[in-house]
Amino acid sequence: MAESTLPKTYDFKATEERVYAWWEEQGFFRPSNDPRKPGFDEAKKPFVISIPPPNVTGELHLGHAMFVAMEDLMIRYNRMKGVPTLWVPGTDHAGIATQLKVEEDILRTEEVTRDELGRDDFLKRTWSWKDKYHGIISKQIRRLGASCDWSRERFTLDEGLSKAVREAFVRLYRKGLIYRGPRLINWSPRLRTAVSDLEVEYSEEEGQLYFFKYRIKDSSEFIPVATTRPETILGDTAVAVHPKDERYKKYIGATALVPILDREIPVIGDEYVDREFGTGALKITPGHDPNDYQIGARHKLPIISVLDQAAQIRAEGGPYAGMDRFEARKTLWADMQAAGLSIKTERYMQRVPRSQRGGEIVEPMISTQWFVTIKPLAEPALAAVDSGRIKIVPEHFTKVYRNWMENIQDWCISRQLWWGHRIPVWYAPDGSMFCAYDEEEARAEAKRTLGKEVELTQDPDVLDTWFSSGLWPFSTLGWPEQTEDLKYFYPTSVLETGYDILFFWVARMIMMGLEFTGELPFHTVYLHGLVRDEQGRKMSKTIGNVIDPLEVMDKYGTDALRFTLLVGSTPGQDVNLSLEKVAANRNFANKLWNAGRYVIGALAAAPKEKTGDLNWTLADAWVWARVKQLTASSNRLFENSQYGEAGRQIYEFFWNDFADWYIEIAKLQLAEGGDRAFKTADLLVRVLDLSLRLLHPFTPFVTEELWTRLKEAALDHSANINPEKNASWPEALIIARWPEPIAQEGWEDFNLRNFAILQNLVRAIRNLRAEKGIKPGQRIIAHLVSQECYNLLEQEKAALTALAQLDPAQLTISKTLKERPENTIPLVSGPVEVYFPLSGLTDPVEERARLERELKEASAQIQRLETLLATDFANKAPAAVVLKEQTRLQGFQSAASSLEEQLKAIGD
RNA sequence: GGGCGAGUAGCUCAGUUGGUUAGAGCGCUUCCCUUACAAGGAAGAAGUCGUAGGUUCGAGUCCUAUCUCGCCCACCA
């Protein structure tokens, strides 16, 4: 064997950067069929993914690693199949998140607020922040091996996408699907902006339930009422009771007095009130509670806003004006206690609405905002999934999607932020508004409508980030322009992302895609699970269990991280990432490396040409049958989006079959020299090559590196390495390039079965050696007896002696046992009996026990199988399944009878 | 309140048209630095697949009920 110059340990650090640069340099990430290039063929159907654009707020986390691994796998798989493939990269401006970060940053470093800085300056700072973090994140995405076409990279606030956003807004507006008006919305006092329902998260927190008296005017009577937010009492405009409530119905129509303020409000009857809960009477604050808002609307109650944008009490709150909401709560309650209006407080678990971004408690407030009328968009989007035109993987998310779509509410799209797409609406001094693509157009329209030139001011608000995200699959391809890219690459193929943004993003893309392009933006939605820590907890800075993917890659390599994420998960199911698993997969990469190293060395040492044609050995045929089986099942699994299972099977084949068995036998075959060595080297190369191809979508770096080296090694050799530049997927390759040299029907099964017999025999002998404490290097004498497998054993003598460490000089193989040798240890492995003349090691008592144990096991199996075969199983199960069981039964029967004989022979 | 998912070896998890004796990694026991790999090799121990029924020749896999945990949606003051 030639000395290999490659290091014993795979150096992923040295490989990754170089290989990625090489890919980019070669243009591997560009679509093979590109409308921008000569020779474009529009008939070829492409495979397209739009990246879920990472926010420009921060750095890489495992969620990014997950989607890059998944999408890169899909992209590479399709690219290898020869499909023109495009993966569009890009980043998201992430309105609230980014603005918050920048605000914090300037406050910390320059001690100025955004208001002090002013809108223009603030935006300047934000753009430079964006430039910095965009650079970081896109470098990190590359580090993960993402094979996206960087020449087509987009940003949600770039010129083209901003144009798309304006176009979308104007179209919806003109269609009457966008309206503006005062509504009860979720208000984030710290960010001082509206947020959508989806951006509110509820947390279980212990609070107090305050019981107090609602006095009836001109009476000493009162209605007891409970609330969790006493400060909202200041905005009450009614007290509601159930119309059939015997306790309170007499008060309906009466006038109640708001505590402390003594404002007069009506007592009303409404079925919404739950008689069982609290006191059975409800205070109504239409200005600060969604349910009260609806009740208020039913009863035409006035709406009082008691909180301002910073959640401080407004003038309507009388003596409490100017107080913070929580301060007002305390003060008001104390005053009520003093006035004898309080009854009691109880500890109470409630769900507190908090802002997804800022984390502070959001307040329902009346505010003038922009909304999208969503029903007309949601209906076709729901139908698309229901009819199966869009397939969601895993399927059960279809129900989740439907559930949400059926109950969808109008979407509040305006945000009182600076960082984002400004709403394309201008106001005239008289208040009339003009929605247009730009100011010029708005001015013209204003002139037409108002009959004169007027000064216009643009709406100060920006759009919800998700509004632009909803356009992503087509805006990134040039929409609203009918670009070549849009025509060819749209609709995209698969949308891959985490299930946590199914509503935020996926649903909106489907709605907007249908609305604006008339087509579904993709045909498949693949939802991956969330990456959690080892114990299944969400990663969070406060728990301190955040795993940094960069550190993981530094320590174990990108391939190991990717393989762990891909193989450790199943669609839609959260994956608990443990570093131990990553380490195990780093070991796998190293295993690949060393197997590759061995094969390359073997190739170098083997003859360069063959002199004639040789038959395949059992091991050759077996490994080839296995690799074919593996290719077929990988194909099937890839087509069904079961990538994890495919990865597992490839891993097992490579390690347990190829490395542990075939390479070991190949060593013997190579040692024979001549054509046998030529052929073995050839097959080693082929199987390694195919394995690398199957693994490439999972672990692109190590496979690319090995493949390159393998090609180099094969240059002066007539072995069959594919000389094409790009690695293609094995499915077609096996058939086209490497036709099978074995012509007989059923050769795969035949060889798989025979090899299994050989493996079992070797294992049984090794087991016996271990039990008897025979030294690993010590060759032992064995007599093999088998009627059925005589030829097989004879033929595989060499492999057998080497693998089981038998003494070749004293090995005998016979069809029948003429005379049982003295002082032997017998062993039965399926159809083969083995006798070891190891008199020094025989202990008749021990032997008897062992044989009896084996016989007992065999008898149990015979019993089980006989029973099974006596049932309807024999008639109803498929013939192949029945045959299998019958064969097994025969095996156990022959084993049992020879065990019995041996027991007899051993005597007492 | 509605919906969804999970419960398989000590731990973390695979297991998709129902079909051998249910698998992997880590951990554990014994042996081995054998010329691809000690990030390795060989042998081994370890599970009544949450529980109870049902369908079927056959159920971890399908159906029903039930328990436990988790998530999402709706938000009863």
mmCIF file of C-alpha atoms in Angstrom, chain A residues 15 45 86 93 142 147 215 229 251 288 407 429 537 541 572 628 693 762 764 768 882 885:
data_model
loop_
_atom_site.group_PDB
_atom_site.id
_atom_site.type_symbol
_atom_site.label_atom_id
_atom_site.label_comp_id
_atom_site.label_asym_id
_atom_site.label_seq_id
_atom_site.Cartn_x
_atom_site.Cartn_y
_atom_site.Cartn_z
ATOM 1 C CA THR A 15 -11.215 22.739 3.983
ATOM 2 C CA LYS A 45 -38.423 23.513 -15.285
ATOM 3 C CA LEU A 86 -31.929 28.921 -7.908
ATOM 4 C CA HIS A 93 -34.962 45.122 7.515
ATOM 5 C CA ARG A 142 -21.852 31.387 3.703
ATOM 6 C CA SER A 147 -25.156 27.499 -2.059
ATOM 7 C CA ARG A 215 -72.565 52.641 43.525
ATOM 8 C CA ARG A 229 -56.816 46.499 35.902
ATOM 9 C CA TYR A 251 -80.482 47.593 38.107
ATOM 10 C CA HIS A 288 -59.123 49.569 26.625
ATOM 11 C CA ASN A 407 -60.735 32.889 12.095
ATOM 12 C CA PRO A 429 -54.322 70.480 4.580
ATOM 13 C CA ARG A 537 -35.983 24.000 26.472
ATOM 14 C CA LYS A 541 -30.331 34.423 26.962
ATOM 15 C CA GLY A 572 -42.234 19.883 12.054
ATOM 16 C CA LYS A 628 -28.010 0.086 -5.130
ATOM 17 C CA ARG A 693 -22.755 11.852 -3.775
ATOM 18 C CA VAL A 762 -17.877 -14.504 11.616
ATOM 19 C CA ALA A 764 -20.549 -16.091 16.087
ATOM 20 C CA LEU A 768 -17.018 -17.347 21.060
ATOM 21 C CA VAL A 882 -44.659 -16.347 4.170
ATOM 22 C CA GLU A 885 -40.833 -17.091 7.618
#
